[in-house]
Short mmCIF file of C-alpha atoms and ligand atoms in Angstrom, two decimals:
data_model
loop_
_atom_site.label_atom_id
_atom_site.label_comp_id
_atom_site.label_asym_id
_atom_site.label_seq_id
_atom_site.Cartn_x
_atom_site.Cartn_y
_atom_site.Cartn_z
CA UNK A 1 0.37 -0.18 -0.04
CA UNK A 2 3.13 2.14 0.22
CA UNK A 3 3.49 4.48 -2.78
CA UNK A 4 0.33 4.13 -3.14
CA UNK A 5 -1.19 6.70 -0.48
CA UNK A 6 0.27 9.87 -3.20
CA UNK A 7 -2.17 9.05 -5.53
CA UNK A 8 -4.64 8.35 -3.90
CA UNK A 9 -4.88 11.08 -2.04
CA UNK A 10 -5.36 13.07 -5.63
CA UNK A 11 -8.02 10.83 -6.81
CA UNK A 12 -10.36 11.88 -3.23
CA UNK A 13 -9.53 15.16 -3.58
CA UNK A 14 -10.69 14.96 -7.51
CA UNK A 15 -13.78 12.88 -7.06
CA UNK A 16 -14.76 15.24 -3.91
CA UNK A 17 -15.72 18.03 -6.91
CA UNK A 18 -18.44 19.77 -6.71
CA UNK A 19 -20.96 18.87 -8.69
CA UNK A 20 -21.31 22.95 -9.13
CA UNK A 21 -17.92 22.65 -11.29
CA UNK A 22 -20.75 20.66 -13.77
CA UNK A 23 -21.62 22.78 -16.67
CA UNK A 24 -25.42 22.84 -16.17
CA UNK A 25 -25.74 23.11 -12.71
CA UNK A 26 -26.54 26.31 -11.59
CA UNK A 27 -27.34 27.24 -7.92
CA UNK A 28 -30.91 26.19 -8.15
CA UNK A 29 -29.70 22.59 -9.38
CA UNK A 30 -26.75 22.27 -6.76
CA UNK A 31 -29.48 23.54 -3.95
CA UNK A 32 -32.06 20.23 -4.99
CA UNK A 33 -29.04 18.56 -4.79
CA UNK A 34 -27.68 18.99 -1.76
CA UNK A 35 -31.30 19.00 -0.28
CA UNK A 36 -31.26 15.42 -1.74
CA UNK A 37 -27.51 14.70 0.37
CA UNK A 38 -25.91 14.92 -3.25
CA UNK A 39 -22.57 16.70 -2.90
CA UNK A 40 -20.04 15.77 -5.39
CA UNK A 41 -19.35 14.05 -8.97
CA UNK A 42 -19.10 10.89 -7.49
CA UNK A 43 -22.32 11.14 -5.43
CA UNK A 44 -24.23 12.13 -8.89
CA UNK A 45 -22.48 8.60 -10.00
CA UNK A 46 -23.90 6.94 -7.28
CA UNK A 47 -27.07 8.31 -7.58
CA UNK A 48 -29.81 6.55 -9.93
CA UNK A 49 -30.67 8.31 -13.10
CA UNK A 50 -34.95 7.48 -11.42
CA UNK A 51 -33.76 8.72 -8.45
CA UNK A 52 -31.45 11.84 -9.79
CA UNK A 53 -35.19 12.47 -12.22
CA UNK A 54 -37.11 12.06 -8.73
CA UNK A 55 -35.10 15.02 -7.16
CA UNK A 56 -34.82 17.27 -10.06
CA UNK A 57 -38.27 17.11 -11.44
CA UNK A 58 -36.49 17.09 -15.01
CA UNK A 59 -36.46 14.95 -18.43
CA UNK A 60 -34.72 11.94 -17.78
CA UNK A 61 -32.40 12.85 -21.33
CA UNK A 62 -31.27 16.15 -19.25
CA UNK A 63 -30.57 13.59 -16.15
CA UNK A 64 -28.61 10.99 -18.14
CA UNK A 65 -26.54 13.94 -20.28
CA UNK A 66 -25.40 15.30 -15.98
CA UNK A 67 -24.66 12.46 -15.19
CA UNK A 68 -22.55 11.30 -18.46
CA UNK A 69 -21.01 14.78 -17.78
CA UNK A 70 -19.83 13.76 -14.77
CA UNK A 71 -18.28 10.49 -15.87
CA UNK A 72 -16.30 11.96 -18.72
CA UNK A 73 -15.42 14.53 -16.14
CA UNK A 74 -13.88 11.61 -13.32
CA UNK A 75 -12.70 9.37 -16.42
CA UNK A 76 -10.38 12.46 -17.64
CA UNK A 77 -8.60 12.33 -14.20
CA UNK A 78 -8.91 8.10 -13.74
CA UNK A 79 -10.55 8.10 -11.53
CA UNK A 80 -13.17 5.53 -13.28
CA UNK A 81 -13.42 4.23 -16.04
CA UNK A 82 -15.68 4.83 -19.45
CA UNK A 83 -17.22 1.77 -21.53
CA UNK A 84 -14.81 -1.25 -21.70
CA UNK A 85 -11.39 -1.46 -20.21
CA UNK A 86 -8.63 -3.71 -20.66
CA UNK A 87 -8.52 -6.16 -18.35
CA UNK A 88 -5.13 -5.18 -16.57
CA UNK A 89 -7.07 -2.01 -15.59
CA UNK A 90 -9.53 -4.44 -13.85
CA UNK A 91 -6.61 -6.76 -12.89
CA UNK A 92 -5.24 -3.45 -10.66
CA UNK A 93 -8.44 -2.75 -9.25
CA UNK A 94 -9.29 -6.16 -8.14
CA UNK A 95 -5.75 -6.27 -6.63
CA UNK A 96 -7.03 -3.04 -4.44
CA UNK A 97 -8.98 -5.02 -3.03
CA UNK A 98 -8.82 -5.24 0.85
CA UNK A 99 -10.38 -7.92 3.92
CA UNK A 100 -11.27 -7.05 7.43
CA UNK A 101 -10.19 -10.17 9.66
CA UNK A 102 -13.87 -11.34 11.65
CA UNK A 103 -11.65 -12.32 14.37
CA UNK A 104 -12.10 -16.10 13.89
CA UNK A 105 -8.89 -17.61 11.51
CA UNK A 106 -11.34 -20.34 10.35
CA UNK A 107 -14.18 -17.71 9.21
CA UNK A 108 -11.46 -15.61 7.71
CA UNK A 109 -10.59 -18.65 5.75
CA UNK A 110 -13.85 -19.29 4.48
CA UNK A 111 -14.14 -16.11 3.04
CA UNK A 112 -10.77 -16.32 1.58
CA UNK A 113 -9.12 -13.24 3.46
CA UNK A 114 -12.03 -11.66 5.53
CA UNK A 115 -14.45 -9.63 4.92
CA UNK A 116 -14.01 -7.92 1.49
CA UNK A 117 -13.94 -4.87 -0.14
CA UNK A 118 -15.44 -4.05 -2.54
CA UNK A 119 -18.45 -6.25 -2.01
CA UNK A 120 -21.10 -6.98 -0.42
CA UNK A 121 -21.11 -10.00 2.28
CA UNK A 122 -24.47 -10.91 4.09
CA UNK A 123 -24.65 -13.04 7.32
CA UNK A 124 -28.06 -14.95 7.32
CA UNK A 125 -29.15 -17.30 9.71
CA UNK A 126 -32.16 -17.27 12.58
CA UNK A 127 -32.04 -15.60 15.56
CA UNK A 128 -28.92 -15.38 17.53
CA UNK A 129 -26.40 -17.31 15.12
CA UNK A 130 -23.85 -14.24 15.66
CA UNK A 131 -25.45 -12.10 13.01
CA UNK A 132 -25.12 -8.80 14.93
CA UNK A 133 -21.63 -9.93 16.86
CA UNK A 134 -20.65 -10.15 13.66
CA UNK A 135 -21.00 -6.88 12.93
CA UNK A 136 -19.96 -5.83 16.33
CA UNK A 137 -16.78 -7.26 15.81
CA UNK A 138 -16.17 -6.46 12.89
CA UNK A 139 -16.54 -2.57 13.40
CA UNK A 140 -13.82 -2.89 15.89
CA UNK A 141 -11.58 -4.81 13.67
CA UNK A 142 -11.56 -2.62 10.77
CA UNK A 143 -9.79 -0.45 13.27
CA UNK A 144 -7.09 -2.59 13.70
CA UNK A 145 -3.69 -2.18 11.66
CA UNK A 146 -3.10 -3.18 8.70
CA UNK A 147 -0.61 -5.98 9.77
CA UNK A 148 -3.45 -6.79 12.35
CA UNK A 149 -5.82 -7.86 9.93
CA UNK A 150 -7.58 -4.08 10.07
CA UNK A 151 -7.64 -1.39 7.72
CA UNK A 152 -6.37 1.47 10.21
CA UNK A 153 -10.15 2.86 8.83
CA UNK A 154 -13.61 3.99 10.75
CA UNK A 155 -16.98 1.90 10.30
CA UNK A 156 -20.50 2.86 9.48
CA UNK A 157 -23.22 0.97 11.61
CA UNK A 158 -26.97 1.49 10.16
CA UNK A 159 -28.14 -0.38 13.21
CA UNK A 160 -32.31 -1.16 12.61
CA UNK A 161 -33.48 -3.35 15.14
CA UNK A 162 -31.83 -1.36 17.73
CA UNK A 163 -29.58 -3.66 18.70
CA UNK A 164 -26.55 -2.41 18.43
CA UNK A 165 -24.39 -1.84 22.02
CA UNK A 166 -22.17 -0.07 22.88
CA UNK A 167 -20.55 -1.66 25.82
CA UNK A 168 -20.37 -5.17 23.91
CA UNK A 169 -17.78 -2.86 21.37
CA UNK A 170 -15.83 -1.76 24.59
CA UNK A 171 -15.26 -5.19 25.53
CA UNK A 172 -14.16 -5.72 22.57
CA UNK A 173 -11.25 -3.57 22.03
CA UNK A 174 -10.61 -3.79 25.30
CA UNK A 175 -9.82 -7.36 23.88
CA UNK A 176 -7.50 -6.04 21.19
CA UNK A 177 -5.34 -3.84 23.12
CA UNK A 178 -6.73 -0.37 21.51
CA UNK A 179 -8.43 1.98 23.17
CA UNK A 180 -12.17 1.98 24.15
CA UNK A 181 -13.06 5.50 23.62
CA UNK A 182 -11.14 6.04 20.27
CA UNK A 183 -12.65 2.69 18.74
CA UNK A 184 -16.29 3.91 19.70
CA UNK A 185 -15.38 7.51 18.42
CA UNK A 186 -14.31 5.40 15.13
CA UNK A 187 -17.85 3.54 14.82
CA UNK A 188 -20.82 6.13 13.57
CA UNK A 189 -23.73 4.54 14.09
CA UNK A 190 -27.51 5.84 12.76
CA UNK A 191 -30.80 4.38 13.78
CA UNK A 192 -32.99 3.42 11.11
CA UNK A 193 -36.71 3.92 12.00
CA UNK A 194 -38.55 2.40 9.29
CA UNK A 195 -36.96 1.34 6.06
CA UNK A 196 -38.09 4.93 4.78
CA UNK A 197 -35.45 6.52 6.72
CA UNK A 198 -33.33 3.75 5.92
CA UNK A 199 -33.57 4.18 2.25
CA UNK A 200 -32.37 8.03 3.13
CA UNK A 201 -29.88 7.31 5.13
CA UNK A 202 -28.55 4.33 2.20
CA UNK A 203 -28.84 7.78 -0.27
CA UNK A 204 -26.54 9.94 1.95
CA UNK A 205 -24.03 6.99 3.04
CA UNK A 206 -21.33 8.80 0.00
CA UNK A 207 -21.02 11.68 2.22
CA UNK A 208 -21.06 9.89 5.52
CA UNK A 209 -18.16 7.26 3.96
CA UNK A 210 -16.01 10.35 2.60
CA UNK A 211 -16.18 12.70 5.85
CA UNK A 212 -15.09 9.49 8.38
CA UNK A 213 -13.39 7.54 6.45
CA UNK A 214 -14.60 4.40 6.68
CA UNK A 215 -14.05 1.43 4.76
CA UNK A 216 -16.60 -0.31 7.00
CA UNK A 217 -20.98 -0.28 6.62
CA UNK A 218 -23.09 -2.32 8.48
CA UNK A 219 -26.09 -2.95 8.30
CA UNK A 220 -27.89 -4.75 10.42
CA UNK A 221 -30.21 -5.61 9.60
CA UNK A 222 -30.98 -5.48 6.08
CA UNK A 223 -34.61 -6.75 4.63
CA UNK A 224 -36.08 -6.88 8.37
CA UNK A 225 -37.64 -3.02 8.20
CA UNK A 226 -39.37 -3.47 4.36
CA UNK A 227 -40.54 -7.52 5.59
CA UNK A 228 -41.97 -5.26 8.66
CA UNK A 229 -43.76 -3.01 6.82
CA UNK A 230 -44.79 -4.60 3.86
CA UNK A 231 -46.75 -7.16 3.92
CA UNK A 232 -49.23 -9.57 2.18
CA UNK A 233 -48.63 -10.61 -1.16
CA UNK A 234 -50.30 -6.55 -2.95
CA UNK A 235 -47.45 -4.73 -1.75
CA UNK A 236 -44.58 -7.86 -3.00
CA UNK A 237 -43.96 -5.83 -5.97
CA UNK A 238 -43.21 -1.99 -4.49
CA UNK A 239 -40.89 -4.16 -1.56
CA UNK A 240 -39.25 -5.54 -4.40
CA UNK A 241 -38.95 -2.49 -5.61
CA UNK A 242 -37.29 -0.53 -3.23
CA UNK A 243 -35.66 -2.83 -1.63
CA UNK A 244 -33.87 -2.84 -5.57
CA UNK A 245 -33.10 0.34 -5.54
CA UNK A 246 -31.24 -0.37 -2.42
CA UNK A 247 -28.90 -3.04 -2.64
CA UNK A 248 -28.08 -1.42 -5.99
CA UNK A 249 -27.39 2.24 -4.03
CA UNK A 250 -24.94 0.05 -1.82
CA UNK A 251 -22.57 -2.58 -4.76
CA UNK A 252 -22.18 1.44 -6.27
CA UNK A 253 -20.46 2.42 -2.78
CA UNK A 254 -18.68 -0.30 -2.69
CA UNK A 255 -16.57 -0.38 -5.97
CA UNK A 256 -16.88 3.36 -5.63
CA UNK A 257 -15.16 3.81 -1.92
CA UNK A 258 -13.41 0.47 -1.89
CA UNK A 259 -15.86 -0.12 1.63
CA UNK A 260 -16.87 -3.53 2.45
CA UNK A 261 -20.86 -4.10 2.87
CA UNK A 262 -21.96 -5.90 5.51
CA UNK A 263 -25.54 -6.70 5.17
CA UNK A 264 -27.46 -8.87 8.02
CA UNK A 265 -30.39 -11.03 6.61
CA UNK A 266 -33.37 -13.54 8.62
CA UNK A 267 -34.31 -16.17 7.19
CA UNK A 268 -37.45 -17.41 5.73
CA UNK A 269 -38.64 -20.65 7.16
CA UNK A 270 -40.46 -22.53 4.57
CA UNK A 271 -43.41 -25.08 6.09
CA UNK A 272 -43.93 -27.19 2.45
CA UNK A 273 -39.98 -27.47 1.86
CA UNK A 274 -39.22 -30.69 3.48
CA UNK A 275 -35.95 -31.65 2.35
CA UNK A 276 -33.13 -30.00 2.25
CA UNK A 277 -32.33 -26.96 4.67
CA UNK A 278 -35.75 -25.48 4.85
CA UNK A 279 -34.22 -22.11 5.74
CA UNK A 280 -34.10 -19.44 2.68
CA UNK A 281 -32.61 -15.68 3.31
CA UNK A 282 -35.45 -13.04 2.71
CA UNK A 283 -35.57 -10.70 -0.06
CA UNK A 284 -35.65 -12.80 -2.43
CA UNK A 285 -33.33 -12.83 -6.36
CA UNK A 286 -33.27 -8.58 -6.06
CA UNK A 287 -31.06 -9.22 -2.93
CA UNK A 288 -29.90 -12.39 -4.00
CA UNK A 289 -28.37 -11.16 -7.06
CA UNK A 290 -27.11 -7.45 -5.76
CA UNK A 291 -24.76 -9.65 -3.07
CA UNK A 292 -21.45 -10.99 -3.19
CA UNK A 293 -20.48 -13.01 -0.82
CA UNK A 294 -23.97 -15.29 1.02
CA UNK A 295 -22.95 -17.03 4.33
CA UNK A 296 -24.89 -18.99 6.17
CA UNK A 297 -24.99 -19.50 10.14
CA UNK A 298 -26.10 -21.87 12.51
CA UNK A 299 -26.12 -22.56 16.17
CA UNK A 300 -24.12 -26.10 17.12
CA UNK A 301 -23.57 -27.21 20.25
CA UNK A 302 -20.75 -24.59 21.41
CA UNK A 303 -20.32 -23.23 18.41
CA UNK A 304 -21.62 -21.81 15.11
CA UNK A 305 -21.13 -22.92 12.03
CA UNK A 306 -20.70 -20.96 8.63
CA UNK A 307 -21.32 -22.34 5.54
CA UNK A 308 -20.94 -20.12 1.85
CA UNK A 309 -23.34 -20.19 -0.23
CA UNK A 310 -23.27 -20.27 -3.80
CA UNK A 311 -19.91 -18.67 -4.20
CA UNK A 312 -18.40 -19.13 -8.08
CA UNK A 313 -14.61 -18.42 -6.54
CA UNK A 314 -15.07 -20.63 -3.06
CA UNK A 315 -14.51 -23.75 -2.85
CA UNK A 316 -17.87 -25.55 -0.86
CA UNK A 317 -16.97 -25.28 3.03
CA UNK A 318 -17.70 -24.89 6.51
CA UNK A 319 -16.16 -22.86 9.23
CA UNK A 320 -16.44 -23.08 12.65
CA UNK A 321 -16.19 -20.11 15.22
CA UNK A 322 -17.22 -19.20 18.95
CA UNK A 323 -18.54 -15.66 20.75
CA UNK A 324 -16.68 -14.68 23.18
CA UNK A 325 -15.67 -12.17 25.12
CA UNK A 326 -13.54 -10.66 22.94
CA UNK A 327 -15.80 -10.87 19.90
CA UNK A 328 -15.89 -13.70 17.29
CA UNK A 329 -13.01 -16.46 17.35
CA UNK A 330 -11.80 -20.20 17.08
CA UNK A 331 -13.01 -22.87 19.07
CA UNK A 332 -10.29 -23.18 21.90
P1 ATP B 401 -31.48 -11.89 15.50
O1 ATP B 401 -31.37 -12.85 14.13
O2 ATP B 401 -31.87 -12.56 17.08
O3 ATP B 401 -30.77 -10.26 15.21
P2 ATP B 401 -28.37 -12.27 15.94
O4 ATP B 401 -27.74 -13.32 14.77
O5 ATP B 401 -27.64 -11.57 15.44
O6 ATP B 401 -30.10 -12.69 16.00
P3 ATP B 401 -27.12 -12.19 18.02
O7 ATP B 401 -26.96 -10.89 18.79
O8 ATP B 401 -25.10 -12.21 16.50
O9 ATP B 401 -27.35 -12.88 17.04
O10 ATP B 401 -26.26 -13.19 18.83
C1 ATP B 401 -26.78 -13.84 20.10
C2 ATP B 401 -25.13 -14.24 20.92
O11 ATP B 401 -24.33 -14.13 20.93
C3 ATP B 401 -26.12 -14.89 22.23
O12 ATP B 401 -26.97 -15.91 22.29
C4 ATP B 401 -24.63 -15.20 22.88
O13 ATP B 401 -24.69 -16.51 22.91
C5 ATP B 401 -23.61 -14.87 22.50
N1 ATP B 401 -23.05 -13.49 23.05
C6 ATP B 401 -23.33 -12.34 23.04
N2 ATP B 401 -22.30 -11.50 23.83
C7 ATP B 401 -21.75 -12.42 23.67
C8 ATP B 401 -21.02 -12.50 24.70
N3 ATP B 401 -19.96 -11.13 25.50
N4 ATP B 401 -20.13 -13.80 25.28
C9 ATP B 401 -20.31 -14.72 25.02
N5 ATP B 401 -21.37 -14.73 23.65
C10 ATP B 401 -21.95 -13.80 23.79
MG1 MG B 402 -29.48 -9.57 15.27
#
């Protein structure tokens, strides 16, 4: 990573260019964008065209044109690629992927290095399987020095179930010889009150990531609020549509800002399935498609078992880990 520093710094400053540098963004447009949490050129690309249409109230063509200008400008600075790229560039970008340790060697190995940046990792399973505990542990671990499996960066934690516990963070930080106060200060927590609040928080994440230099975004849980509010078949289409928007936003954020996005999900118990595992994550195809890695968690005697589901590059396998005072670790 050394030697990369200077180059990266320049890139970060340029992608933070204010929207007003673009032709066609006058004070009124800038105000509308700012009101919606969009400040930079990069924000214009992170948000979908339809969302920008809603904000600006203009024609789709105009918005597409604006996004095209934003893309051209960032391509000029070599921050993003436009259109086709040679595979060596993709290879270069992939090499920048970094990993956050879960605290368990077994689980890190299953993930082939830990939780990855530029990707969405989902932990799903029944209640009490350790999803929230993993989120707490990662929020501490991302702050560790690189040689200890961290990224020396902060975390953003969106809590939809009111289960974030600062006292637990203190406990894990102490177990890792980190200053608990510092660690707490570097976890930026938002309590999402309902699904529309959650969508809004996700829409504004780009700015938050820049402000805090976060390398981890946690969403515990991602689908819960939608499931609670959109009940019944009649509302399914609308629910899936909103989930789709959120998952796309998260994908773009993960890639553009090189952050690890970790979401949790509960299982849908299907009593009609008699063979195989009668549990599936909630959210259907919309969520499944956007996720890079799905990890299924289940309880075992005195431990937890994680398995990786549907990953093209990971060999099928399982990892046994335990939840302890210091976070997540291998069984003794
Ligand atoms: P839900 O679906 O209800 O959100 P979850 O998968 O998020 O469940 P967690 O809250 O992560 O579940 O896990 C809870 C379990 O973690 C507890 O049952 C307990 O076994 C374990 N646990 C929590 N804190 C500690 C601790 N300090 N030391 C050891 N184990 C702990
Ligand atoms: Mg939980």
